[in-house]
RNA sequence: GGGGUGUUAGCUCAGUUUGGUUAGAGUGCCUGCCUGUCACGCAGGAGGUCGCGAGUUCGAGCCUCGUACACCCCGCCA
């Protein structure tokens, strides 16, 4: 009976008179007495069913029983609707199906959350009853769009000589980086596998093995605290190539992104994307993932306030800090209440306050104006190119705090006052520092990962590294940023054992330690390892932005809560003492 | 680990101003009527552990303390 199935959303006026067979669910029933309309839904869409209950007592009784979300089998005839009965809001609004036979395949209890709704329902209910939530149109659209992106990715990469290769999920724990999820080994007592944070080492090994273009749509796992754009398990489009330059990689990846955008939005984006250095991103936007859809860039004013009577400024400068400014276009919208709120806001980022001045009638006014000399005022007006009614917010502290606070303030103001264009803005961020210095532990950390190739011209600096100049050593690493969200990142890798060992030494990883953790990679690099590099895209984040969602949970079929629980399956859960015994595990 | 917001009918919310009779609305649900609806309409009805636990009080949805859960943010996420 299901063999010759038709799909609700695919029927149209050209099917008039056709006998059709539909299988799906009751979205809504409108009982007008002698005639009943049913909005009938399957994966493809919705079509209206008409039942004449005056003609047949049998049909009348059957229809009386049918309620929302019943699963039905319907055979009937496609009819064109009368002109005044056409529903232009409906894909299939020109037609309806005159039901000849209806069979109830399964009844449904009343769903706890409505299928016909936007996502205003509490998220914990949506997650608990995900099987109902996924029936809703916007979740269905998201899952279908995700499928299309994966298919487009596979097609594009395959056509560009990439091979899809799987790598292990059960792997070795490496304490560098994010916290691992551990899996106890039954056959090897007191030993653990770790779930992969990424297939990093394996894809590099594949390069050594000569599979010179690899990709994988890979699940990755990180046991860290969660956010709206972070899940404990997430999906990467993982890519690695041999014999490449950064320009080659960018070229191929822009092609992939273009295909994805075309598939999902139907629009052609302009290539190439903008490129910006890490340093410039930090200076102009205060973030390494700048949202460049609007202005309000940060301006350094440290030099103007070298001699300042304003204690906040002078103290910051004495401590080696900087002073930067952000200008907002409409000071009239910024009341005393709002400046207080914004001052509270920047404290999240460890700023101590938020001094400001307004610009009216050609001169500074209000806020900290009285602490600024005439000469400084003149310079400031010129530097910031101030226009009437603008308001200037200052950050003065260490460079990190100022960038963090003002970069976040810039975003908040733009969001609160609707200054952000609805657009897809891609930018490559290049020339990341190779290391970060941790003053507390007095050691260097890799900004990307320990296998990242330094810029060739910076190699000599490695021998004289100190906390001051460490930031000048740049990596051949890159991020791709979409609307201020990092959607991908990668690097050219080190393919030389000597250099790799040198980097380990600088990172304070001893020879024994390196051997213990990465010996197979170091060993592999000895056997004619090709120059190689790659990138990984966060599929969930890409989908989130393309579909304009607030959270990656809305593009993942079965996500977890911010405490890492699945409200539907109730994972994680305790296990039996027998299971623990087999693993020789004792619970504290 | 820290900060914030929220939790009242199946769902979405109001009610907390000033603690005070029987806690409301919309929607959904149930029953009846209705042959062109499409957010169908009309009439009637059911539906509440005010997250949970203490406390203050003659009296708590409302005040205090604790706690659970969800979400957002800082830290964390090579």
XYZ file of C-alpha atoms (C1' of nucleotides) in Angstrom:
666
model
C 0.000 0.000 0.000
C 2.918 2.386 0.578
C 4.659 1.633 -2.696
C 3.121 4.289 -4.901
C 3.355 7.044 -2.338
C 2.931 10.710 -3.194
C 4.324 13.581 -1.126
C 2.032 16.285 0.249
C 4.247 19.270 -0.455
C 5.048 18.217 -4.009
C 1.502 18.209 -5.361
C 0.259 21.165 -7.417
C -2.370 22.251 -9.919
C -0.816 20.164 -12.692
C -1.755 17.036 -10.731
C -5.469 17.833 -11.014
C -7.590 14.730 -11.312
C -4.774 12.429 -10.255
C -5.362 9.566 -7.815
C -2.845 9.968 -4.995
C -1.730 8.008 -1.952
C -0.449 9.956 1.034
C 1.108 8.902 4.329
C 1.633 11.387 7.114
C 0.272 13.186 10.146
C -2.748 15.341 11.014
C -1.517 18.866 11.563
C -4.973 20.337 12.160
C -8.599 19.370 11.728
C -11.389 21.841 10.913
C -14.794 20.253 11.383
C -17.512 22.336 9.749
C -20.269 19.809 10.297
C -20.994 18.157 7.000
C -17.512 18.783 5.664
C -14.152 18.360 7.363
C -10.812 19.820 6.328
C -7.556 18.248 7.459
C -4.155 19.860 7.107
C -2.050 16.827 6.359
C 1.710 16.834 6.832
C 4.640 14.721 5.734
C 8.349 15.438 5.365
C 7.755 17.443 2.179
C 5.063 19.820 3.404
C 1.343 20.227 3.989
C -1.705 19.688 1.807
C -5.392 20.124 2.601
C -7.590 17.023 2.676
C -11.357 17.379 2.226
C -13.762 14.823 3.682
C -17.419 14.829 2.772
C -18.968 13.338 5.892
C -22.542 13.816 4.706
C -22.059 11.279 1.924
C -20.719 8.442 4.056
C -21.585 7.552 7.639
C -18.478 5.410 7.778
C -16.253 8.354 6.879
C -18.076 10.526 9.398
C -17.425 8.103 12.212
C -13.779 7.641 11.263
C -13.184 11.371 11.030
C -14.797 11.904 14.391
C -12.040 9.822 15.964
C -9.151 11.504 14.208
C -7.186 14.079 16.190
C -4.008 16.075 15.914
C -0.857 14.076 15.155
C -2.683 10.878 14.241
C -0.679 8.972 11.640
C -2.878 8.342 8.586
C -2.897 6.654 5.222
C -5.074 8.513 2.731
C -6.054 7.800 -0.834
C -7.925 10.415 -2.781
C -8.125 12.636 -5.821
C -6.320 15.912 -6.424
C -8.864 18.696 -6.974
C -8.264 22.249 -8.016
C -9.792 24.652 -5.508
C -12.391 27.191 -6.567
C -10.849 30.608 -7.179
C -12.211 32.059 -3.939
C -10.995 29.059 -1.949
C -7.353 29.279 -2.975
C -4.984 29.807 -0.030
C -2.065 31.876 -1.263
C -0.208 31.443 2.033
C 0.161 27.760 1.374
C 2.619 26.067 -0.956
C -0.136 23.679 -2.074
C -2.913 26.266 -1.654
C -4.249 25.924 -5.188
C -5.321 22.328 -4.673
C -6.797 19.971 -2.145
C -7.173 16.202 -1.880
C -10.673 14.805 -1.915
C -10.397 11.839 0.441
C -11.828 8.560 -0.757
C -10.282 6.263 1.798
C -8.653 7.009 5.106
C -6.919 4.541 7.348
C -5.631 5.266 10.817
C -2.077 3.876 10.979
C -1.638 4.998 14.549
C -3.339 7.237 17.064
C -1.548 9.905 19.088
C -1.948 11.143 22.600
C -2.095 14.911 22.943
C 1.409 16.329 22.316
C 2.769 18.248 25.336
C 4.120 20.981 23.071
C 2.384 22.308 19.974
C 3.760 21.203 16.609
C 2.385 24.353 15.026
C 4.470 27.037 16.677
C 7.646 29.015 16.481
C 10.231 28.184 19.098
C 8.758 30.207 21.937
C 8.205 27.007 23.909
C 10.597 26.541 26.839
C 13.708 24.862 25.624
C 13.811 22.197 28.322
C 10.403 20.958 27.147
C 11.527 21.017 23.538
C 14.573 18.959 24.470
C 12.610 16.482 26.548
C 10.058 15.937 23.795
C 12.525 16.310 20.951
C 10.581 13.815 18.815
C 7.694 16.300 18.782
C 9.932 19.352 18.520
C 11.576 17.929 15.404
C 8.152 17.797 13.730
C 8.031 21.587 13.820
C 8.724 23.313 10.530
C 11.788 25.308 11.558
C 13.519 22.304 13.124
C 12.694 20.225 10.056
C 14.076 22.972 7.811
C 17.272 23.122 9.875
C 17.883 19.380 9.709
C 17.238 19.333 5.958
C 19.536 22.325 5.428
C 22.223 20.565 7.440
C 21.895 17.531 5.194
C 22.277 19.733 2.133
C 25.429 21.352 3.509
C 26.964 17.950 4.235
C 26.071 16.672 0.758
C 27.407 19.833 -0.901
C 30.620 19.492 1.097
C 31.098 15.867 0.108
C 30.445 16.608 -3.556
C 32.698 19.671 -3.737
C 35.600 18.086 -1.897
C 35.313 14.794 -3.787
C 35.403 16.702 -7.071
C 38.576 18.411 -5.846
C 40.386 15.089 -5.235
C 39.711 14.892 -1.499
C 39.131 11.422 -0.056
C 36.677 10.914 2.790
C 38.522 8.828 5.381
C 37.421 7.852 8.882
C 39.674 8.049 11.927
C 39.260 6.367 15.315
C 36.840 7.537 17.965
C 38.608 5.504 20.660
C 42.003 7.061 20.949
C 44.765 8.113 23.272
C 44.337 10.878 25.811
C 46.529 13.946 25.352
C 46.390 16.381 28.272
C 47.243 19.379 26.057
C 44.242 21.440 25.091
C 40.676 20.734 26.095
C 39.666 18.227 28.747
C 39.184 14.737 27.304
C 36.169 12.500 27.646
C 37.549 9.216 28.924
C 36.405 5.688 28.141
C 37.640 2.900 30.412
C 39.146 -0.133 28.715
C 37.775 -3.441 29.984
C 40.470 -5.547 28.373
C 43.270 -3.333 29.587
C 42.629 -2.792 33.245
C 43.232 0.690 34.649
C 43.654 2.122 31.191
C 41.496 4.577 29.314
C 40.747 5.634 25.813
C 39.890 9.252 25.100
C 37.306 10.476 22.626
C 38.937 12.706 19.999
C 38.930 16.475 20.482
C 39.651 16.484 16.753
C 41.233 14.011 14.317
C 44.354 16.211 14.257
C 47.138 13.671 14.578
C 45.479 11.056 12.416
C 44.926 13.410 9.532
C 48.573 14.407 9.654
C 49.515 10.719 9.619
C 47.310 10.276 6.549
C 49.361 12.968 4.824
C 52.544 11.090 5.654
C 50.895 7.990 4.211
C 50.353 9.794 0.944
C 46.594 10.387 0.954
C 47.373 13.915 -0.070
C 43.864 15.341 0.222
C 41.697 14.150 3.103
C 38.394 15.199 4.550
C 35.963 13.901 7.108
C 32.716 15.099 8.580
C 33.936 14.231 12.043
C 32.354 14.153 15.457
C 34.610 15.779 18.048
C 34.353 15.736 21.834
C 35.517 18.238 24.432
C 34.677 18.037 28.106
C 34.477 21.771 28.779
C 31.705 24.057 29.999
C 29.031 24.724 27.404
C 27.627 27.804 25.704
C 25.050 28.565 23.062
C 27.695 27.784 20.432
C 29.429 24.922 22.276
C 28.236 21.346 22.758
C 30.209 18.488 24.341
C 30.045 16.703 20.998
C 30.040 18.683 17.807
C 30.760 18.210 14.143
C 33.738 19.432 12.183
C 34.313 19.447 8.464
C 37.890 18.325 8.875
C 40.321 18.856 6.010
C 44.028 18.245 5.432
C 46.203 18.656 2.328
C 49.778 18.028 1.320
C 51.891 20.261 -0.897
C 50.011 23.464 -0.301
C 50.413 27.130 0.485
C 48.073 29.209 2.585
C 46.835 30.909 -0.574
C 45.981 27.548 -2.138
C 44.099 26.488 0.934
C 42.166 29.742 1.162
C 41.282 29.462 -2.508
C 39.872 25.951 -2.230
C 38.014 26.697 1.005
C 36.424 29.852 -0.375
C 35.133 27.703 -3.220
C 33.570 25.333 -0.702
C 31.977 28.142 1.292
C 30.599 29.684 -1.893
C 28.953 26.378 -2.867
C 27.435 25.995 0.613
C 26.028 29.532 0.623
C 24.611 29.038 -2.860
C 22.944 25.794 -1.861
C 21.356 27.205 1.291
C 20.500 30.790 0.341
C 20.507 30.643 -3.452
C 22.822 33.657 -3.581
C 26.297 34.007 -5.060
C 28.778 35.485 -2.626
C 31.679 37.562 -3.849
C 35.171 36.058 -3.667
C 37.793 36.464 -2.400
C 36.968 37.157 1.237
C 38.670 39.965 3.139
C 41.857 39.155 4.983
C 43.088 40.815 8.140
C 46.012 40.122 10.419
C 45.472 39.067 13.999
C 47.176 42.237 15.223
C 44.967 44.454 13.081
C 41.827 42.614 14.206
C 42.776 43.140 17.835
C 43.649 46.803 17.299
C 40.560 47.739 15.304
C 37.939 45.439 16.820
C 39.396 44.165 20.103
C 38.665 40.587 19.092
C 40.394 37.913 17.050
C 37.029 37.143 15.451
C 35.853 40.584 14.336
C 32.294 41.295 13.239
C 32.939 43.667 10.336
C 29.326 44.285 9.366
C 29.389 47.647 11.126
C 31.826 50.391 12.095
C 32.486 51.746 15.589
C 36.074 50.577 15.450
C 38.368 51.057 18.433
C 40.807 53.967 18.227
C 44.026 54.090 20.190
C 44.361 57.379 22.103
C 47.192 56.423 24.419
C 49.531 59.099 23.037
C 46.991 61.915 23.505
C 46.697 61.244 27.217
C 50.400 60.799 28.064
C 50.044 63.706 30.515
C 46.600 63.311 32.031
C 45.071 64.774 35.165
C 42.508 62.024 35.046
C 43.659 59.508 37.648
C 42.068 56.558 35.871
C 44.075 57.317 32.726
C 47.361 58.186 34.379
C 47.298 55.112 36.612
C 46.605 52.844 33.647
C 49.508 54.351 31.716
C 51.883 54.093 34.667
C 51.096 50.379 34.768
C 51.972 49.992 31.120
C 48.382 50.060 29.942
C 46.710 51.703 26.957
C 43.751 54.012 26.288
C 41.297 53.335 23.501
C 38.017 54.898 22.460
C 34.772 53.728 20.889
C 32.425 56.269 19.327
C 28.661 55.754 19.247
C 26.708 57.822 16.748
C 23.792 59.009 18.868
C 24.648 60.329 22.327
C 21.019 61.353 22.854
C 20.059 57.711 23.071
C 22.554 57.142 25.869
C 20.951 58.243 29.122
C 22.592 58.314 32.517
C 20.866 55.006 33.235
C 22.379 53.443 30.140
C 25.907 54.693 30.842
C 25.579 53.143 34.298
C 24.443 49.862 32.773
C 27.251 49.906 30.230
C 29.773 50.586 33.003
C 28.446 47.500 34.777
C 28.661 45.595 31.510
C 32.365 46.269 30.941
C 33.142 45.128 34.484
C 32.412 41.592 33.302
C 35.611 41.940 31.308
C 37.566 43.291 34.282
C 37.392 46.940 33.217
C 37.076 49.146 36.291
C 34.639 51.613 34.767
C 33.548 53.282 31.571
C 34.504 56.968 31.295
C 32.786 58.874 28.483
C 32.401 62.306 26.929
C 29.737 63.688 24.631
C 30.383 65.956 21.651
C 27.950 68.839 21.224
C 28.146 72.138 19.389
C 31.759 71.609 18.412
C 33.054 70.827 21.875
C 33.289 68.080 24.434
C 30.701 68.004 27.148
C 29.652 65.965 30.174
C 31.330 62.876 31.559
C 35.054 63.312 32.136
C 35.377 66.450 29.990
C 36.666 68.520 32.903
C 39.708 66.249 33.212
C 40.726 66.741 29.584
C 42.870 69.743 28.598
C 41.902 71.952 25.659
C 44.820 70.642 23.650
C 43.833 67.026 24.351
C 40.247 67.825 23.424
C 41.385 69.245 20.084
C 43.487 66.192 19.330
C 40.731 63.829 20.383
C 38.100 65.552 18.211
C 40.426 65.329 15.228
C 41.587 61.760 15.904
C 38.031 60.438 16.290
C 36.629 62.750 13.603
C 33.772 63.552 16.000
C 30.383 64.615 14.677
C 27.634 66.413 16.527
C 25.839 64.351 19.186
C 28.353 61.543 19.205
C 29.380 59.939 22.477
C 32.867 58.588 23.175
C 33.532 55.686 25.541
C 37.026 55.116 26.883
C 38.843 52.024 28.013
C 42.055 52.427 29.964
C 43.799 49.422 31.412
C 46.078 46.645 30.205
C 45.843 46.038 26.477
C 43.993 42.752 26.985
C 41.347 44.247 29.244
C 40.811 47.297 27.044
C 40.405 45.205 23.896
C 38.169 42.739 25.650
C 35.940 45.370 27.255
C 35.667 47.782 24.335
C 35.427 45.001 21.761
C 32.489 43.581 23.671
C 30.995 47.034 24.261
C 31.165 47.745 20.527
C 29.222 44.560 19.827
C 26.668 45.216 22.540
C 25.952 48.773 21.397
C 25.565 47.632 17.801
C 23.217 44.832 18.834
C 21.169 46.929 21.267
C 20.676 49.729 18.755
C 20.230 47.560 15.667
C 23.304 48.718 13.754
C 24.255 45.304 12.388
C 23.497 44.624 8.729
C 21.749 41.369 7.959
C 24.480 39.956 5.775
C 27.091 37.232 5.505
C 30.448 38.808 6.205
C 33.426 36.489 5.865
C 36.962 37.392 6.807
C 40.186 35.435 7.082
C 42.244 36.250 10.151
C 45.930 35.595 9.475
C 49.290 35.813 11.229
C 48.227 34.570 14.632
C 50.917 34.558 17.296
C 52.515 31.133 17.616
C 52.619 31.292 21.412
C 50.795 32.785 24.314
C 52.792 33.499 27.449
C 51.267 32.550 30.778
C 52.861 34.847 33.372
C 51.535 32.787 36.285
C 52.921 29.464 35.145
C 55.825 31.243 33.447
C 55.569 29.167 30.308
C 54.425 29.393 26.716
C 51.345 27.780 25.298
C 50.554 27.116 21.678
C 47.861 29.460 20.511
C 46.646 26.971 17.895
C 48.331 23.657 18.637
C 51.903 22.404 19.046
C 52.124 21.182 15.437
C 51.679 24.644 13.947
C 54.397 25.875 11.581
C 55.918 29.242 12.508
C 56.239 31.857 9.791
C 59.469 31.158 7.953
C 60.808 34.666 8.555
C 60.226 34.273 12.316
C 62.127 30.995 12.698
C 65.296 32.764 13.822
C 63.369 34.483 16.646
C 62.724 31.083 18.222
C 66.278 30.989 19.525
C 65.945 34.235 21.480
C 62.406 33.953 22.713
C 61.352 35.877 25.806
C 57.959 36.904 27.215
C 58.225 40.349 25.574
C 58.968 39.284 22.013
C 57.023 36.014 22.025
C 54.020 37.751 20.480
C 56.102 38.776 17.465
C 56.620 35.180 16.421
C 53.737 34.530 14.091
C 52.292 31.210 13.071
C 51.188 30.008 9.675
C 47.747 29.726 11.172
C 44.440 31.143 10.040
C 40.837 31.429 11.152
C 37.796 32.020 9.013
C 35.272 34.284 10.700
C 31.633 34.738 9.711
C 29.723 37.639 11.275
C 32.061 37.730 14.267
C 31.970 33.993 14.916
C 34.984 31.774 14.326
C 33.614 29.094 12.002
C 36.905 27.466 11.096
C 40.596 27.480 11.723
C 43.755 25.692 10.808
C 47.422 25.917 10.057
C 50.321 24.725 8.025
C 51.876 21.953 10.111
C 55.423 21.268 11.057
C 56.686 18.422 8.882
C 60.222 18.416 10.201
C 61.119 16.369 13.272
C 63.869 18.733 14.390
C 61.664 21.801 14.330
C 58.846 19.881 15.989
C 61.154 18.869 18.837
C 62.348 22.449 19.191
C 58.762 23.654 19.563
C 58.079 20.981 22.173
C 61.104 22.162 24.109
C 59.910 25.774 24.007
C 56.507 24.636 25.230
C 58.172 22.927 28.161
C 57.259 19.488 26.882
C 60.176 17.213 27.655
C 61.535 14.698 25.178
C 60.100 11.808 27.191
C 56.764 13.543 27.483
C 56.626 14.272 23.754
C 57.547 10.694 22.997
C 54.912 9.367 25.331
C 52.168 11.524 23.899
C 52.994 11.932 20.237
C 55.687 9.371 19.444
C 53.776 7.978 16.483
C 53.594 11.390 14.861
C 57.231 12.196 15.540
C 58.169 8.784 14.224
C 56.037 9.245 11.110
C 57.572 12.628 10.338
C 60.933 10.867 9.848
C 59.683 8.933 6.829
C 59.565 11.553 4.126
C 56.651 13.522 5.558
C 55.326 15.930 2.931
C 54.732 19.590 3.745
C 51.081 19.748 4.726
C 48.381 21.708 6.469
C 44.672 21.930 6.857
C 41.609 23.425 8.387
C 38.501 22.398 10.269
C 35.115 24.079 10.002
C 32.560 23.994 12.791
C 29.541 22.639 10.947
C 27.134 23.460 13.775
C 28.237 27.073 13.963
C 28.027 27.485 10.198
C 24.471 26.169 10.246
C 23.577 28.386 13.194
C 24.603 31.534 11.350
C 23.284 30.542 7.925
C 19.879 29.795 9.439
C 19.967 32.811 11.756
C 19.554 30.768 14.960
C 20.588 31.866 18.438
C 22.093 28.547 19.401
C 23.715 25.513 17.797
C 21.154 23.446 19.719
C 18.683 24.590 17.073
C 20.673 22.962 14.268
C 21.515 19.728 16.119
C 18.823 17.028 16.182
C 19.580 15.796 19.702
C 21.614 18.366 21.644
C 22.510 18.450 25.315
C 21.715 21.083 27.927
C 24.358 23.450 29.284
C 24.984 20.861 31.994
C 25.670 18.249 29.357
C 22.497 16.244 29.834
C 20.189 14.829 27.202
C 16.741 15.550 28.611
C 15.166 13.031 26.244
C 17.306 9.944 26.882
C 18.393 11.128 30.330
C 22.083 10.653 29.656
C 24.389 10.600 31.482
C 23.137 8.046 33.978
C 24.471 5.736 36.686
C 25.579 2.255 35.631
C 25.260 -1.074 37.389
C 27.865 -2.243 39.849
C 28.424 -5.227 37.580
C 29.420 -2.921 34.714
C 31.783 -1.086 37.027
C 33.270 -4.350 38.295
C 34.089 -5.445 34.767
C 35.986 -2.208 34.336
C 37.631 -2.416 37.777
C 36.205 0.987 38.596
C 35.219 2.057 42.070
C 33.003 5.095 42.499
C 34.039 7.720 45.023
C 34.342 27.746 40.185
C 31.695 32.788 39.774
C 27.669 36.393 38.083
C 22.710 37.155 35.932
C 17.548 35.945 34.258
C 13.609 32.657 34.696
C 10.253 28.578 36.977
C 2.068 30.155 38.119
C -3.362 25.603 33.849
C -1.095 20.844 28.392
C 1.457 25.459 26.027
C 2.584 30.987 26.190
C 2.086 34.474 29.905
C -0.304 38.238 33.588
C -0.761 38.452 38.841
C 4.587 40.171 43.311
C 2.680 47.468 43.377
C 0.768 47.539 49.496
C 1.110 39.672 52.015
C -5.611 39.351 52.819
C -12.372 36.257 49.963
C -12.876 31.151 45.538
C -5.289 32.650 41.534
C -6.652 35.040 35.915
C -6.066 35.720 30.248
C -5.019 33.788 25.390
C -4.387 29.254 23.218
C -4.935 24.055 23.487
C -8.259 20.075 25.344
C -13.484 17.911 26.121
C -18.999 18.199 24.775
C -22.779 20.081 21.449
C -24.181 22.789 16.806
C -22.529 24.024 11.906
C -21.213 21.986 3.957
C -15.966 25.819 1.879
C -12.773 26.323 6.134
C -7.593 27.469 6.206
C -5.501 30.886 13.400
C -12.985 28.268 10.798
C -17.170 30.097 13.750
C -20.857 29.818 17.837
C -22.379 27.831 22.796
C -21.054 25.223 27.129
C -17.323 22.630 30.240
C -13.103 20.516 32.550
C -8.228 21.777 33.791
C -3.619 24.614 39.349
C 1.355 20.722 44.711
C 2.013 28.873 41.993
C 9.620 24.186 40.733
C 10.957 21.859 45.596
C 12.172 22.491 51.098
C 12.398 25.327 55.342
C 11.356 30.077 57.808
C 8.752 34.885 59.099
C 3.414 35.881 59.821
C -3.095 35.359 62.450
C -2.439 34.647 57.055
C 2.599 33.578 51.707
C 2.001 32.699 44.411
C 3.870 37.527 46.651
C 8.694 38.505 52.054
C 13.540 35.705 53.898
C 16.960 31.581 53.501
C 18.272 27.150 51.112
C 17.883 23.953 46.940
C 16.784 21.858 41.874
C 16.337 22.687 36.803
C 16.624 25.648 32.133
C 18.934 29.611 29.576
C 22.728 33.780 29.097
C 27.627 35.555 30.501
C 32.928 35.387 32.918
C 36.602 31.660 33.780
C 37.446 27.287 30.686
C 37.210 25.682 25.224
C 45.670 23.367 22.183
